[in-house]
Coordinates of C-alpha atoms in Angstrom, one line a residue:
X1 CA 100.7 98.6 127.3
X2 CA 103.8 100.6 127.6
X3 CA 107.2 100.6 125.5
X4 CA 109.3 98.2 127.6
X5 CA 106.6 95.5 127.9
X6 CA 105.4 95.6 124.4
X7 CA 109.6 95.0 123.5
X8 CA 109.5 92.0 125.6
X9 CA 106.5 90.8 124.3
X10 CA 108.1 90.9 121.1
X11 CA 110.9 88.2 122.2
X12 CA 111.2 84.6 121.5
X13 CA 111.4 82.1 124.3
X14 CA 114.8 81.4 122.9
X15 CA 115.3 85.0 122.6
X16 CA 114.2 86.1 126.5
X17 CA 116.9 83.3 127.6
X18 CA 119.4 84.8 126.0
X19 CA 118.6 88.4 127.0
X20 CA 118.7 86.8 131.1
X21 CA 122.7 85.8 130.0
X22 CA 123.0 88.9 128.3
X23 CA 122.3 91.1 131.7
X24 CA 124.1 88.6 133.8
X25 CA 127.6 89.3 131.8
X26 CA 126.4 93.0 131.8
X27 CA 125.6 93.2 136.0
X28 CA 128.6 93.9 137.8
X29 CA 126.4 94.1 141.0
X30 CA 124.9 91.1 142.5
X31 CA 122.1 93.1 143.5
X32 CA 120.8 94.6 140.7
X33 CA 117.0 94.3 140.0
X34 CA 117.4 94.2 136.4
X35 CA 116.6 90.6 135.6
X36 CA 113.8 90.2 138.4
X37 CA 112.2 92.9 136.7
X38 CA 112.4 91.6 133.1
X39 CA 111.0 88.2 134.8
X40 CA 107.8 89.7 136.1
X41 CA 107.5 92.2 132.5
X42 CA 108.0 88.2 131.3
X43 CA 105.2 87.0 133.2
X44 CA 102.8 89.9 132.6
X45 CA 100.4 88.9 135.4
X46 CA 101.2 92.5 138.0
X47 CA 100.4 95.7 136.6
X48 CA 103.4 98.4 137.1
X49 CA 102.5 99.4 140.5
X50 CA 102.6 96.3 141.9
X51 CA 105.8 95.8 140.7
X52 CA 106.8 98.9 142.2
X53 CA 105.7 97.5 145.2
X54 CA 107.4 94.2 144.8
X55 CA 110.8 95.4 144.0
X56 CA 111.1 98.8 145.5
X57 CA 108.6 99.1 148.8
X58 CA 106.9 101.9 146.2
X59 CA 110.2 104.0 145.8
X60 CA 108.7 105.8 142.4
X61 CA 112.3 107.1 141.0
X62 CA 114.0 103.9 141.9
X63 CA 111.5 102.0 139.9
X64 CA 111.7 104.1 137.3
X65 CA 115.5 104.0 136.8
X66 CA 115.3 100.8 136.6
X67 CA 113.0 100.7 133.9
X68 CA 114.9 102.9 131.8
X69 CA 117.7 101.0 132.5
X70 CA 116.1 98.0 131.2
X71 CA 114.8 99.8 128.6
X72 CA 118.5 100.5 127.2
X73 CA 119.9 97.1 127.6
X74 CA 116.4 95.2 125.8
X75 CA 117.5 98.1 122.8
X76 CA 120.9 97.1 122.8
X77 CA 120.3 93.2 122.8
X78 CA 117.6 93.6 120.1
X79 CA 120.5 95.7 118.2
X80 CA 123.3 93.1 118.8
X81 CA 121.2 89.7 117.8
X82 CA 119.8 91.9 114.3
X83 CA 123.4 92.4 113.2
X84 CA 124.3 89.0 114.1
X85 CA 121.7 87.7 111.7
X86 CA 121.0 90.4 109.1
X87 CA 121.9 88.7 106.5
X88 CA 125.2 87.7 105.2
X89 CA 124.9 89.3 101.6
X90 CA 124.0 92.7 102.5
X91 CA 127.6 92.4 105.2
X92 CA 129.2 90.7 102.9
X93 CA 129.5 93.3 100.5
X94 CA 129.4 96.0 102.4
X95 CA 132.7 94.2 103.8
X96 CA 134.1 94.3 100.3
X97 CA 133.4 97.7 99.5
X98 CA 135.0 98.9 102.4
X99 CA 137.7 96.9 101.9
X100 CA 138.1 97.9 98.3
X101 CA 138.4 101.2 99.2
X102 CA 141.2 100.6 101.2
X103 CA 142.6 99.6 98.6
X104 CA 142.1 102.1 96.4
X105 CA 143.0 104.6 98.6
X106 CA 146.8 102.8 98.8
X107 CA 146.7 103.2 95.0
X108 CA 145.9 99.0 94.3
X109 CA 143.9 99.9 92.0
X110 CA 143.1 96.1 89.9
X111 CA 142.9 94.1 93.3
X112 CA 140.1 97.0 94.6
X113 CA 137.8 96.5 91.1
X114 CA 138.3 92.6 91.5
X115 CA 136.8 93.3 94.7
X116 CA 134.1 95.5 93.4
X117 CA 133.3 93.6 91.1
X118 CA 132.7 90.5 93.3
X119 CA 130.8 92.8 95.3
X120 CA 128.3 94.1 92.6
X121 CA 127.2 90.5 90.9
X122 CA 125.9 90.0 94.0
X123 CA 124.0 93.4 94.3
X124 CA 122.7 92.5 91.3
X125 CA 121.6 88.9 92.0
X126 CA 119.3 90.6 95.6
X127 CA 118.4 93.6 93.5
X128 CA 120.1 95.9 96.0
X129 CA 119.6 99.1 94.5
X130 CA 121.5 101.7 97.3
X131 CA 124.4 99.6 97.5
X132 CA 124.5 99.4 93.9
X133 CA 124.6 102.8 93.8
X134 CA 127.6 103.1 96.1
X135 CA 129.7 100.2 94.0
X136 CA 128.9 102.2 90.8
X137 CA 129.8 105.5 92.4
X138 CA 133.2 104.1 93.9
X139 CA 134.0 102.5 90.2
X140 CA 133.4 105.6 88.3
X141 CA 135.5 108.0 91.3
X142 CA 138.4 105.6 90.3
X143 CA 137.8 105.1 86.9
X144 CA 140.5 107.3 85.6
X145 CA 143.6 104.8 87.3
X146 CA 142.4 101.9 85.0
X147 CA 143.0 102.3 81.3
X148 CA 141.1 99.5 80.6
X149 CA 137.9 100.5 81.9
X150 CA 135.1 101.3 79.6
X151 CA 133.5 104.7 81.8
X152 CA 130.5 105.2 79.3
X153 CA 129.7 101.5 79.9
X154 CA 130.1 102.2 83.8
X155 CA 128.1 105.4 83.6
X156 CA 125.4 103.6 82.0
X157 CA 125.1 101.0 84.3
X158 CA 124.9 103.7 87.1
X159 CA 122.1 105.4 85.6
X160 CA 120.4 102.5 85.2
X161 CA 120.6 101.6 88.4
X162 CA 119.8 104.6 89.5
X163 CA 116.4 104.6 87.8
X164 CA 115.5 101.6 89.6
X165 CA 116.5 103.1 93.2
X166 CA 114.5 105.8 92.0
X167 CA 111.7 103.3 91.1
X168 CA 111.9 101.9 94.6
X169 CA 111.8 105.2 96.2
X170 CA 108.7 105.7 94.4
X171 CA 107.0 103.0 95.3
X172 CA 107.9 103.0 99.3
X173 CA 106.5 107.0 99.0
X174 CA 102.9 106.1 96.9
X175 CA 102.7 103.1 99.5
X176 CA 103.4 105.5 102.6
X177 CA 100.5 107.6 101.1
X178 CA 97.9 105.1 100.0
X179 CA 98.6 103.2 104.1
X180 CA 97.9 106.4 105.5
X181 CA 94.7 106.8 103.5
X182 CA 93.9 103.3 104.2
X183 CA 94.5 104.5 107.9
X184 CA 92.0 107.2 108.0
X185 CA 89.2 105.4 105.8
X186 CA 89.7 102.6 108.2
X187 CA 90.2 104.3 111.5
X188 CA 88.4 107.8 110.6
X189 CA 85.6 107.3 108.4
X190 CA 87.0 108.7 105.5
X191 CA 85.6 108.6 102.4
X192 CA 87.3 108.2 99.5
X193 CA 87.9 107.0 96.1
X194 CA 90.3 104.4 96.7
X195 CA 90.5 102.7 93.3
X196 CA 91.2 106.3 91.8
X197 CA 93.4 107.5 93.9
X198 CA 95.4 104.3 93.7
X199 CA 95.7 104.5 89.6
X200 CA 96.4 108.2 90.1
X201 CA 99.1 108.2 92.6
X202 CA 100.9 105.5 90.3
X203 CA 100.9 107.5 87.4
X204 CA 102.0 110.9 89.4
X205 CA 104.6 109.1 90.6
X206 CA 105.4 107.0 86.9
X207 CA 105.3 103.6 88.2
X208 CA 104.2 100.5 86.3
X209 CA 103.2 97.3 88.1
X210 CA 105.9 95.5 84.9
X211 CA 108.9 97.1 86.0
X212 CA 111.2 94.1 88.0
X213 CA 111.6 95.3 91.6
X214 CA 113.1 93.8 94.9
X215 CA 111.2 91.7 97.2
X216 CA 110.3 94.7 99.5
X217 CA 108.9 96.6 96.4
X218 CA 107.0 93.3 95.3
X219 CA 105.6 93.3 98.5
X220 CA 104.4 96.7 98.5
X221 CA 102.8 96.6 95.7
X222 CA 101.1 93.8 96.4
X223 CA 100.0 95.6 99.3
X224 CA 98.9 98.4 97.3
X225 CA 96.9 96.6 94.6
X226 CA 94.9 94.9 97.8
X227 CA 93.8 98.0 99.3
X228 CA 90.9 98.8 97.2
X229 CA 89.8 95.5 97.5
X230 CA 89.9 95.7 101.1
X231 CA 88.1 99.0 101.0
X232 CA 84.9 97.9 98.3
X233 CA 85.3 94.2 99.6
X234 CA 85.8 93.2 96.2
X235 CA 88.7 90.8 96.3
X236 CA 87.6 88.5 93.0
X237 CA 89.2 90.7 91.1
X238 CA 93.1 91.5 92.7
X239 CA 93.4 87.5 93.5
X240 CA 94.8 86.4 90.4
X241 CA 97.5 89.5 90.1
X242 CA 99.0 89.1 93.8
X243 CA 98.7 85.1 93.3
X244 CA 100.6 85.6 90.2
X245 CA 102.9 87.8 91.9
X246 CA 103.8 85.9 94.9
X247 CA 104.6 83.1 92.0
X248 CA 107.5 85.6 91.4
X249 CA 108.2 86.5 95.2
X250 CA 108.8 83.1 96.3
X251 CA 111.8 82.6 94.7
X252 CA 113.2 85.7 94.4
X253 CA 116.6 85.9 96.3
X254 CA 115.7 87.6 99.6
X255 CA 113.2 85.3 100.4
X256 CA 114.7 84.4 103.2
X257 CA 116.2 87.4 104.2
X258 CA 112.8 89.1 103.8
X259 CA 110.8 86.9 106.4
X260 CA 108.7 89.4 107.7
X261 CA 107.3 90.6 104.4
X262 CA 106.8 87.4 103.6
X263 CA 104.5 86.2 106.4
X264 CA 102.6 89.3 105.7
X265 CA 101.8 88.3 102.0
X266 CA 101.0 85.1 102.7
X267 CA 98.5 86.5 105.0
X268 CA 96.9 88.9 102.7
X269 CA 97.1 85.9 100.3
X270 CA 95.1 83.8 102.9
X271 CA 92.5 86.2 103.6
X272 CA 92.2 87.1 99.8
X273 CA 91.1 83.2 99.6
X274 CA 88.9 83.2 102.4
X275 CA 87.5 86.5 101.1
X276 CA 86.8 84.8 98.0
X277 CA 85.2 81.6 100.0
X278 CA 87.9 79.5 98.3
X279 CA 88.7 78.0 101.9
X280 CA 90.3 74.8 100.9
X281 CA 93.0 77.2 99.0
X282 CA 93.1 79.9 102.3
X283 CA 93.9 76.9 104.6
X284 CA 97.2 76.3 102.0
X285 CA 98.7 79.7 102.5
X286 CA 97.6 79.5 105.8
X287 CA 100.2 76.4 106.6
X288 CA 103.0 78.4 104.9
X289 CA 102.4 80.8 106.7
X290 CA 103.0 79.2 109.6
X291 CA 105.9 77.4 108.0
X292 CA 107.5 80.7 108.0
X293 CA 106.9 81.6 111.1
X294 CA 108.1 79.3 112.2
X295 CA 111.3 79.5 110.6
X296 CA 114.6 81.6 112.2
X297 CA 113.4 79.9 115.5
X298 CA 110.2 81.8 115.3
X299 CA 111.3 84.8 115.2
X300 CA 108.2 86.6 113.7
X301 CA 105.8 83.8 115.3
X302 CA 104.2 85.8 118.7
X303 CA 103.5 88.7 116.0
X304 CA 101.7 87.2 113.5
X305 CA 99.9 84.5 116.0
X306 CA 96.3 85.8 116.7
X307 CA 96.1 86.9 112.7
X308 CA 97.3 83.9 111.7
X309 CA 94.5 81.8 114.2
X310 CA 91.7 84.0 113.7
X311 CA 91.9 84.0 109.9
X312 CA 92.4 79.6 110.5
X313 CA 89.2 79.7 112.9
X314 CA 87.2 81.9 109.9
X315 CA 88.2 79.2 107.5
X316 CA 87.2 76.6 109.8
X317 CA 83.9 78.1 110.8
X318 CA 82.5 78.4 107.4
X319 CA 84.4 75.1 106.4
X320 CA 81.1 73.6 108.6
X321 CA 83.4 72.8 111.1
X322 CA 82.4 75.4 114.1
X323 CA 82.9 73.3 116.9
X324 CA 86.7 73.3 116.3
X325 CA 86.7 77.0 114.9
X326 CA 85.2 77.8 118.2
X327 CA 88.2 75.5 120.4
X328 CA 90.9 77.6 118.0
X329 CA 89.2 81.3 119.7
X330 CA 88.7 80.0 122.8
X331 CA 92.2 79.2 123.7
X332 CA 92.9 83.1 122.9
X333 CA 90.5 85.1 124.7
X334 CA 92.2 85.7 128.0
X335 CA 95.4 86.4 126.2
X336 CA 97.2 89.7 126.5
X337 CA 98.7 90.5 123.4
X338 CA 99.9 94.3 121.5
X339 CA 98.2 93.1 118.9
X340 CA 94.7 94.6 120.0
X341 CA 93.0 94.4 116.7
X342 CA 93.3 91.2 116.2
X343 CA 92.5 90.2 120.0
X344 CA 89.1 92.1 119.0
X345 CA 88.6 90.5 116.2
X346 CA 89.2 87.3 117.8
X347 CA 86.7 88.6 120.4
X348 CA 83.5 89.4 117.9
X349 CA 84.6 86.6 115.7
X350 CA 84.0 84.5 119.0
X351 CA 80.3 85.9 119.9
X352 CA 79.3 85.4 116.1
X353 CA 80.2 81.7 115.7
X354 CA 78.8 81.6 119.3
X355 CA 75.4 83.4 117.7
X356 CA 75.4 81.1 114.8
X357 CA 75.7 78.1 117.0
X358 CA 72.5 79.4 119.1
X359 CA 74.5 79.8 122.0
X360 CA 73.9 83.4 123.2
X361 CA 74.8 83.2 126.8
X362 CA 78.4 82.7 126.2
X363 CA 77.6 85.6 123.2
X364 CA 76.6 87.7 126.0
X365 CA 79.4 86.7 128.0
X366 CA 82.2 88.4 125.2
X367 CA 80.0 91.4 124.9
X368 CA 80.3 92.0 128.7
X369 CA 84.1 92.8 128.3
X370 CA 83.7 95.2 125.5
X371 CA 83.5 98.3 128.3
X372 CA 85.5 101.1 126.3
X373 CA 83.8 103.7 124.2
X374 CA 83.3 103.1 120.2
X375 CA 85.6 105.9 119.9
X376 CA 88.1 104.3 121.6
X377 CA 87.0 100.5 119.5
X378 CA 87.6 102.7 116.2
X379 CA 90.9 103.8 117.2
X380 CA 92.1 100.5 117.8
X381 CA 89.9 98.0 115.7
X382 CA 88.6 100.7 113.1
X383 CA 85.2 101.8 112.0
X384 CA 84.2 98.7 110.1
X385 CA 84.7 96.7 113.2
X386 CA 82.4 98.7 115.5
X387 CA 79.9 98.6 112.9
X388 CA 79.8 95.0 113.2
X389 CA 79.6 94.9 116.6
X390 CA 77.2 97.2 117.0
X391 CA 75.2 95.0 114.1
X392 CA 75.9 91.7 116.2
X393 CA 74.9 93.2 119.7
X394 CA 71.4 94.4 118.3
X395 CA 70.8 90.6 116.7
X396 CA 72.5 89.1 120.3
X397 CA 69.6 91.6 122.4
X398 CA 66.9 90.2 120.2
X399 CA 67.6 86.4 120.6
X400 CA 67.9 87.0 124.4
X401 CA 64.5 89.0 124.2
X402 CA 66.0 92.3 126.0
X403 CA 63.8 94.3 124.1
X404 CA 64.4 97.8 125.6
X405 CA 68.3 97.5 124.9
X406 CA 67.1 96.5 121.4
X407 CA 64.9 99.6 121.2
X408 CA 68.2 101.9 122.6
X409 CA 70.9 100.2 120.1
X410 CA 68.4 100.5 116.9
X411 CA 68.1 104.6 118.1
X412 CA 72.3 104.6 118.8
X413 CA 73.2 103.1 115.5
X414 CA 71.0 105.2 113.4
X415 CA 72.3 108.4 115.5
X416 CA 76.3 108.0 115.2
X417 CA 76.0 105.6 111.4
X418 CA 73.4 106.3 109.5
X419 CA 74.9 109.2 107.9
X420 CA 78.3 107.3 107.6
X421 CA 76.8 104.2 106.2
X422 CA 75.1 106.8 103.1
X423 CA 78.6 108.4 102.6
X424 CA 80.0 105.3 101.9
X425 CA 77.2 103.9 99.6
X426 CA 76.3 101.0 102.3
X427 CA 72.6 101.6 102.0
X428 CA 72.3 97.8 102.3
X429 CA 73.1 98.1 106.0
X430 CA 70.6 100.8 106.8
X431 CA 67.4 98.4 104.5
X432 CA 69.2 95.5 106.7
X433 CA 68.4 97.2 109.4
X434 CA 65.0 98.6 108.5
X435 CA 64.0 94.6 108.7
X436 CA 65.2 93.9 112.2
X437 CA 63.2 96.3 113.4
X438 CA 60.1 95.1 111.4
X439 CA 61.2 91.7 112.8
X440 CA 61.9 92.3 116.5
X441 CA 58.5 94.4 116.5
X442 CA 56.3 92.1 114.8
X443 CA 58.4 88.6 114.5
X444 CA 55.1 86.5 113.0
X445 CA 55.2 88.8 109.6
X446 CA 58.8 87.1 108.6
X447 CA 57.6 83.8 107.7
X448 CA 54.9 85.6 105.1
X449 CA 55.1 85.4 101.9
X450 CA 54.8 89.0 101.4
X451 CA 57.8 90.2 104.0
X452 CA 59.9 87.3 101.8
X453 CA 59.0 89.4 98.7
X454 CA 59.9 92.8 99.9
X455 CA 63.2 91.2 101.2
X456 CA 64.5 90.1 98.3
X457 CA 63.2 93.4 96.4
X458 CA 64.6 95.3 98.9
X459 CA 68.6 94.6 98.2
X460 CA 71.0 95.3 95.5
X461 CA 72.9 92.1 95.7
X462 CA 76.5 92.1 93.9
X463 CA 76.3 88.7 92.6
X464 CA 77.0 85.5 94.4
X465 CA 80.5 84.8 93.8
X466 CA 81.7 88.7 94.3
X467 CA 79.0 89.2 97.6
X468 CA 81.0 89.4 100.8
X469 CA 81.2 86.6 103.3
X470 CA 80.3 88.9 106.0
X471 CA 77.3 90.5 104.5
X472 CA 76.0 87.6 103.9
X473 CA 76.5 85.6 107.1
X474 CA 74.2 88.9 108.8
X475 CA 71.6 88.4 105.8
X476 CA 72.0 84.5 106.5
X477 CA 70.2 85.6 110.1
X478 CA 67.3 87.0 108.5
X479 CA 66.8 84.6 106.5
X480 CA 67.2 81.9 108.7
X481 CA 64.3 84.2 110.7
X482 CA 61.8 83.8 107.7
X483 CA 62.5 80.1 106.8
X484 CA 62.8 79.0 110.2
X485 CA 65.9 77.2 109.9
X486 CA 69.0 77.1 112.0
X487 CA 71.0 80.4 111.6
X488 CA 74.1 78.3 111.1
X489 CA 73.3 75.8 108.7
X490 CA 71.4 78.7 106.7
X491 CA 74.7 80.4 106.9
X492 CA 76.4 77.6 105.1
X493 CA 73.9 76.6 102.9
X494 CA 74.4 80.5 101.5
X495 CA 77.8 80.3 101.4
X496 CA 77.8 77.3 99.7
X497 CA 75.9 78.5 96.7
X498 CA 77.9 81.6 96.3
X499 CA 81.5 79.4 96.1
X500 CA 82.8 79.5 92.5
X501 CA 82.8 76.0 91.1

């Protein structure tokens, strides 16, 4: 997907209307092809050639022109509608410092401070550090003009002030660093300490998770803390800090202004829950999720969509209602959307509950679109994903009895993630696999009493509460293999046992 239609993708319905009034006043022309152009980008059903075709009889540099030009006036809308609505504190005193220094400058020197002073209780009140930092700096320049004023006190202010600027510079650098790491662990294969390197990079940097901080910061470190979690699947034990934390986020002052942070912790909150198999709790955050994006005319709605429905459909599933979990997918897997990893996810999450269900035809049918390479499926979906499919496509191949693919998936796995898979201390997945094989070679020994016995020797399980949803739903197949039972009610019945009272 290229620049310009992954910018109108990014538009409201409300939003692409205004933009067709916005090149209307700009056209002088009557027949410029600017707005039949953003109609068909709108559309999304012609690939760029064809629009080519459309509009120009194939005329390459006209097309082209057009694009760009297009391309300009989407960057300028976009511009113009975020200062209209960025919010009116942040103007606000940015309008009185300027104006103070107007002042100041024609030597009216009380009505400037006044001014300043308006201007830095509310600073204060949204914990806006930088423009703290510029109130303090102006006060102290002039500082000399007032008799009055108490410099050490100012001075003191500054520098503390400064030490929480400095605070929340420190905190948007460590959680550059630790994204990027997450990055290469999730789309590389990296392996790393994650926990480590978290509580290491905090104390190089001298943060403390005490320290009050703005709602960007909050969010951050939220982020932050949930990154090893999302790395060992261990999410028991970060729930109650960034449930505690969002107790403090919720209210804070930018709320509002901060919308786009905010959907995203309510998501991490969400899937925390589900993680956890507390779905009653993930289906919560889940609604104000939704609430918020919902809000500001849905202005962060189209991005957050497929996470938001896949993570409502996961709940759903293992909530034992599949048939609806199933209905919430479907609706999205013709969509087009930038949001490729989650239009994957909503993919494989599809052919699973599809699997569970026992219907494998309309498995097979999802599997059939996934053409590209597993290179290019890590790039865009990551490692852990392809390893799941890969999983899923070997069990799909042995319910539909295509043994040879089975045969040729078992040797591809074991070539390009064996050695990955013993990096990263997943031995369980290689002994997980070890049984299909045993199974799909010799299916009768799985109901003995003996290949029951070596199972449950066989794996270091994590406890029930703390063992991941995941894992378990692929050992739920197995098991559902030597018990003879329905894959998806076995699946449940697991699940059910592991919940925490």
């Amino acid at each position: 997907m290229t620049d310009l239609n992954v910018i109108v993708t990014t538009l409201t319905v409300e939003e692409q209307q205004q933009f067709v009034l916005f090149l209307k006043k700009k056209n002088k022309r009557n027949d410029t092809k600017n707005i039949q152009l953003f109609k068909l980008l709108q559309q999304n059903k012609l690939s760029s050639a064809e629009i080519c075709k459309q509009l120009y009889s194939n005329k390459k540099n006209a097309y082209h022109a057009l694009r760009k030009r297009l391309y300009n006036s989407l960057i300028d809308f976009i511009a113009n509608i975020n200062l209209e609505e960025e919010n009116s504190v942040d103007m606000q005193i940015i309008k009185y410092i300027l104006a103070s220094r107007s002042f100041l400058h024609n030597k009216h020197y009380k009505v400037a401070y006044k001014i300043l002073d308006k201007a830095e209780v509310l600073a204060e009140a949204h914990y806006l550090f930088a423009i703290l930092n510029e109130i303090y700096h102006t006060k102290i320049q002039y500082a000399y003009a007032i008799p009055e004023i108490n410099i050490s006190n100012l001075i003191t202010q500054f520098k503390s002030n400064q030490k929480n600027l400095l605070l929340e510079d420190q905190l948007n650098i460590v959680y550059a660093k630790m994204r990027q790491t997450l990055n290469n662990i999730t789309y590389k294969g990296d392996v790393i300490d994650i926990e480590t390197l978290l509580k290491n990079t905090l104390q190089d940097h001298k943060i403390t998770i005490t320290e009050s901080l703005s709602f960007k910061s909050l969010y951050q470190l939220i982020t932050l803390v949930s990154i090893p979690a999302f790395v060992t699947n261990d999410y028991l034990k970060t729930e109650p800090f960034i449930i505690k934390t969002y107790a403090i986020l919720k209210t804070h002052k930018s709320a509002t202004k901060q919308l786009f942070y905010h959907i995203e912790v309510l998501f991490l909150i969400a899937n925390t829950l589900f993680r956890n198999k507390k779905f009653n709790d993930s289906l919560h955050y889940l609604k104000l999720m939704e609430t918020q994006m919902l809000a500001n005319n849905k202005k962060y709605y189209n991005t957050f969509k497929l996470k938001h429905q896949f993570l409502l459909a996961l709940n759903t599933n293992y909530s034992n209602q599949q048939d609806k979990a199933i209905g919430i997918l479907e609706q999205h897997i013709n969509s087009k959307h930038s949001d490729i990893d989650s239009l994957l996810k909503i993919h494989l999450g599809l052919s699973t509950f599809y699997i569970q269900g026992g219907r494998f035809k309309d498995a097979q049918q999802i599997f059939s679109k996934f053409y590209h390479t597993d290179k290019y499926y890590e790039s865009k979906a990551g490692k852990d994903w392809v390893i799941k499919k890969n999983l899923i496509e070997i069990i799909l191949h042995i319910e539909l009895n295509n043994i040879n693919l089975v045969e040729s998936r078992l040797l591809s796995f074991k070539r390009n993630y064996f050695k990955y898979l013993k990096q990263i201390n997943q031995h369980r997945a290689i002994t997980y696999l070890s049984f299909i094989e045993l199974y799909y070679k010799n299916p009768s020994q799985l109901v003995t009493d003996k290949f029951k016995a070596k199972v449950e020797n066989s794996f270091e399980w994590v406890g029930k509460e703390k063992e991941d949803i995941f894992v378990m739903s692929f050992y739920a197949w197995l098991k559902s293999k030597m018990e003879n039972k329905p894959l998806y009610k076995t699946t449940l019945e697991m699940v059910q046992l592991a919940k925490k009272d």
